[in-house]
Amino acid sequence: MSTLPLDMQILNAIAALFLLLAFAMLSQRRVVTLVKLLALQAALLCAATLLLAWRTGETHLYVSALLTLLLKVLFLPWLLNRLIRQLGVYWDNESLLQISGTMLVGVLLVIFSFGLAQPIVALASTATRSGIGIAIAVVLLSFLTMITRRKAMSQVVGFLSMENGLFFGAMSATYGMPMIVELGVALDVLVAMLVLGVFFFQIRERFDSLDLHHLESLREDK
Amino acid sequence: MLLLASLLGLWVVIGFLGLIRPTSLRFVAHILFPLGAAVGVAIAAAAALSIGSPTEQWVLGVGLPDLPVHLRRDALASVFLFLLGAASAGISLFGAGYFRRGEGTLPGLLCLQYHLFLASMGAVLLADDAYSFMVAWESMALTSYFLVTTQHRIPEIRQAGFLYLLIAHLGSIAILLSFGVMQGGSWQFTFDAMRAAELPPGWASAAFLLALLGFGAKAGLVPMHVWLPEAHPAAPSPVSALMSGVMLKTAIYGVLRVTFDLLEDPLWWWGLVAMSLGLFSALYGVVFAAAQTDMKRLLAFSSIENVGLLFTGFGLALIFQSAGMSAPAALALIAVLYHAVNHAFMKGLLFIGTGAVLHATGQRNLGRLGGLIHRMPWVAWPTLIGALAIAGLPPLNGFVSEWLLLQAFLSAHEVPRLFLNMLLPLGTAVVALAAALAGYVMVKFFGVVFLGQPREAALKDAHDAGWRERAGMIWLAAGCLLLGLLPNQAISLLARVPVQFGVLDPDATFGSWWLLDPVAGRQASYAPLVFLAIVSLCVVATIFAVTRIYRRRVRRGAPWDCGFARLDPRMQDTAEGFGQPIRHIFEPFFGMRRELPAPTDSAPHYHVEVSDRIWNGVYVPAAALVQRLALTVAVLQQGRISTYLVYSLVTLLVLLGFVL
Amino acid sequence: MSGLRWLIQVIEVLVALLAAPLFAGWIAQCRAVLQNRTPPSIWLPYRNLRKLLTKEAVLAEHASPLFRIAPYIVFGTMICAAAIVPSLSTNLPFSNAADAIALVGLLATARVFMALAAMDVGTAFGTLGARREMMVGFLAEPALLIVIFVASLISQSTALPTIADRLATEAFALYPSLAFTAVAFALVLLAENARLPVDNPATHLELTMIHEALLLEYSARHLALMEWSAALKLFNYACIGMALFVPWGAATTEMPTAPALMLAIPILAFKLLVSGAVLAFAETAFAKLRVFRVPELLATAFLLAVLGLLVHLLLQG
């Protein structure tokens, strides 16, 4: 029953796949696959930006797509894979809740985000406004990923996925953010990654493991 | 109306007739119970014929000084009276052959309690003012208490009866308070006054919640369900059938009457509360049913599941009604009524089947039964129909109400409220899950009890049911079949209820006599007669083709069992084993305690106890709290006369001070 | 005109009956090729059926009449299901009598009777198989219902031929919700038809069987009917998938003429060929799951279907 033009339908399809990837990351136990899913998510983001750029003709969106491609699809996953090899973390089997419980909470978060987005969709003026609900859902799901994971690497992937979701939301709502803001955020993410990499080595030296519950032993009352 | 009231009075008379010769089993069982069954048939016929008639009211001369007894028969009451009469006819007929010596109560007394129970349920359905409603409700609770504790010499049965009475009374208090709120300042307790009263939304919500609590306690809604799994196994089987099949439905009647008739303009969140409680009960009940080892407890939990489904449909109807979508609301309401009638037949049939098994084998434990289809075919085949019906398989009646409920859910996404239109389709998912699990539970029940090999040697002496019991079971099984094959006739009768409530258009049609097409604007139809005809045609054609073309005789031999030579009946699944996947998957629901044998045990022993988390988490602490409070207050009772005299003196002084 | 519709209906059922073993044979061939074995003949299932039908039936001593009649009931319900699913044409008169929810009910009936028959003989493996089959069933059935729900929300009907018809005749559009439900449906298909990664149809290890364990006590014509029903069930599921997700090619109500039907048959054959190959590939690519991982797989399918429903409600597409 859809009467949207073809490129809008493709954009909707990309949005749906975006959501699916966020769910897949929620239940994925292998860290290498997590990074691959993150790269795929960033690739989808790049494709959506390109499509939007082609549709609206705004040049800053082309630059933004190029930045996304270089930084999030190529560089960051390469950096993460290098970290994984050096630290030796390949599996993240334990999580806070059972997989089915996590998925159920995920579905409830999705309902919440979609419900939240419905009045916004009615008011916004861009053509891609239905992507806002998906963006909010992806942000919340990435947050959930960060909460339910034990290994630090998975939490970093969750953080990056949250950032992807925010970008997608910005793109759907206002056709991207001003260039200064995008460059600033990209620089922040890069610096954060480098600092986190250093931190991981320190944590591993201290505790011989990247399991975050060891950090609890740093409490005062011993 | 006069006819119905006098038929109810006839039940009372039959009950008292039992006292003439209280010790004579023959008189009670062979004359009075079948008479009661005949009265039930008459009530069902009269009610069904009067569904379409306009509402009648009647004021009796008796009652309180300024509140005489008001009676009223409208479409809703007629539907439930039909349910009462038809289901109780089959059950009474079964009871005529069932009751034996040594039940613990004299047969005449049993007859009195039984027929007073039936009459009080009828009185609940006809009552039109708060006083007569509460009188009928309380007599229903009391007579059923006496019936539950028929074998009162056994302590567990007395405890079950106590718990039942306790929760029934808590519910009655809530209902009474609800009536108190609904009279809205006029201090008139007739239902007409309550209909006319205009309540502000806060008070109306209070009345609704109190009614939900009170009627939900009687219906077995989680978390007020704890009495059901105790009381149903404790009672004799015809009484369990009556309680599960009919008494729970009076609670549904009550909640429908209060919400759709006495209160106007439901708020949107009422339906959400009812639906959430209903969905949770449905899932809870069926998951626990899958883990039971006592066949009557299994059926009791299955009743909790079906009550949950009824409340789900009720909540859905409320949500649609508050959103102004009257056609889906009517559909949901019809689904609720249909399911209530269906469940009375299906659950009644299953309970009396277990009664026959219990009498033949003396066993309630599923782990000691098996292979009874060979010794008791007259019990097994009607029970199979009941089990298939509850599992929701076409073309039986359980499928029709499930189909209607799902069709109502399909309109749920059109509700204009923000989060609701997304949460409601989740409800569909839970309903589908509960329905699928019900199939699992019924395969377990029927398979472990009737199929396979006998797990105990004594089962070889099991005898089949007598002719009265067979007649009762066949009556109920025929009801299941007819309700499944002729849904359009049933719906056209049930549709009078939404019309009466103003929800449905009086000349809405639901398709032709053989085709059910309830939703306008959507292509969704179901014709069970055609369906059954074609399925039977395919099956018969297959049998014909295969046996004619490939005419070979059948040889009987030992079962293959992959070549294992010695087949032991203890090698087949126990009831616990069959429920193990559910226990494993739904672990958070259960409080389990297991005792596993150690490898060095000379007499290995395995014990698992599945307990209700709600019982342990809510009721036990509440009971402890009540005990503590009682002990604190007990300080006042010193036992010395001088202390009590001091109390009296102080009271006298205070009153004198007040007056002067 | 209505005579032609009934004729088409009967032809469809006959095609389903005759082509189902062929479909099973084709899948077996693809699997063998993918696993680097010499493929069996594509007519092998027919030869098996003929062999079984001519044998003498042996029944267990204490099998009840339920055991004897179950194969016929299962076979009958599968034929009825074939009458509801639109494979050649979307103009099926029988679909007015039973819509997609009734179809799910039919499949549930078949499953319940198979499980009861397995419990009837009272062997350890039979009851084990019954328990596992019901476990798979109770999770797969809600997922299937939600998939049908989503499809009926898009096309405003629960009758399967109408769904296929609306999807085929409307202008082409990408429905992301249908994509989600397609994945969910694929998982349900694998689970319900006892395919890898849920159950190996060619296994001989009784402790790992789900569907095969239900057939252990059957022989001769009863076994033939049960095997034919299994093949028919797979065929029906494949046709349901095609009706819901790739319905183009079937003769729609606008053109129930002879040329359209003539075109529909090779299109159906092509679609079945491709889906059979894809199924064989999926079976070879994944290892068999442990029994208690299967509920997780089906819970994923269920969640995907619910997600598809939510995405449809948000995006309306």
mmCIF file of N, CA, C and O in Angstrom, chain B residues 559-566, chain C residues 125 206 216-217:
data_model
loop_
_atom_site.group_PDB
_atom_site.id
_atom_site.type_symbol
_atom_site.label_atom_id
_atom_site.label_comp_id
_atom_site.label_asym_id
_atom_site.label_seq_id
_atom_site.Cartn_x
_atom_site.Cartn_y
_atom_site.Cartn_z
ATOM 1 N N PRO B 559 6.011 -53.933 19.708
ATOM 2 C CA PRO B 559 6.414 -52.624 19.179
ATOM 3 C C PRO B 559 7.890 -52.617 18.825
ATOM 4 O O PRO B 559 8.690 -53.315 19.428
ATOM 5 N N TRP B 560 8.255 -51.855 17.828
ATOM 6 C CA TRP B 560 9.594 -51.821 17.278
ATOM 7 C C TRP B 560 10.594 -51.234 18.274
ATOM 8 O O TRP B 560 11.572 -51.877 18.638
ATOM 9 N N ASP B 561 10.321 -50.004 18.732
ATOM 10 C CA ASP B 561 11.145 -49.353 19.757
ATOM 11 C C ASP B 561 12.627 -49.465 19.443
ATOM 12 O O ASP B 561 13.454 -49.692 20.325
ATOM 13 N N CYS B 562 12.974 -49.375 18.152
ATOM 14 C CA CYS B 562 14.367 -49.418 17.722
ATOM 15 C C CYS B 562 15.084 -50.682 18.166
ATOM 16 O O CYS B 562 16.292 -50.665 18.432
ATOM 17 N N GLY B 563 14.362 -51.749 18.259
ATOM 18 C CA GLY B 563 15.035 -53.003 18.518
ATOM 19 C C GLY B 563 15.317 -53.307 19.971
ATOM 20 O O GLY B 563 15.935 -54.337 20.273
ATOM 21 N N PHE B 564 14.900 -52.469 20.887
ATOM 22 C CA PHE B 564 15.091 -52.816 22.295
ATOM 23 C C PHE B 564 14.077 -53.887 22.648
ATOM 24 O O PHE B 564 12.888 -53.703 22.512
ATOM 25 N N ALA B 565 14.570 -54.993 23.150
ATOM 26 C CA ALA B 565 13.685 -56.150 23.266
ATOM 27 C C ALA B 565 12.706 -56.012 24.415
ATOM 28 O O ALA B 565 11.515 -56.228 24.259
ATOM 29 N N ARG B 566 13.209 -55.624 25.572
ATOM 30 C CA ARG B 566 12.315 -55.629 26.718
ATOM 31 C C ARG B 566 11.687 -54.267 26.905
ATOM 32 O O ARG B 566 12.356 -53.295 27.212
ATOM 33 N N PHE C 125 11.100 -43.779 22.957
ATOM 34 C CA PHE C 125 11.430 -42.860 21.869
ATOM 35 C C PHE C 125 10.202 -42.158 21.333
ATOM 36 O O PHE C 125 10.265 -41.001 20.912
ATOM 37 N N GLU C 206 18.425 -42.228 17.291
ATOM 38 C CA GLU C 206 17.094 -41.970 17.822
ATOM 39 C C GLU C 206 17.074 -40.858 18.841
ATOM 40 O O GLU C 206 16.093 -40.147 18.960
ATOM 41 N N LEU C 216 8.402 -43.946 14.173
ATOM 42 C CA LEU C 216 9.150 -45.184 14.383
ATOM 43 C C LEU C 216 8.267 -46.419 14.342
ATOM 44 O O LEU C 216 8.687 -47.465 13.885
ATOM 45 N N GLU C 217 7.029 -46.315 14.880
ATOM 46 C CA GLU C 217 6.215 -47.524 14.992
ATOM 47 C C GLU C 217 5.370 -47.796 13.769
ATOM 48 O O GLU C 217 4.693 -48.811 13.703
#
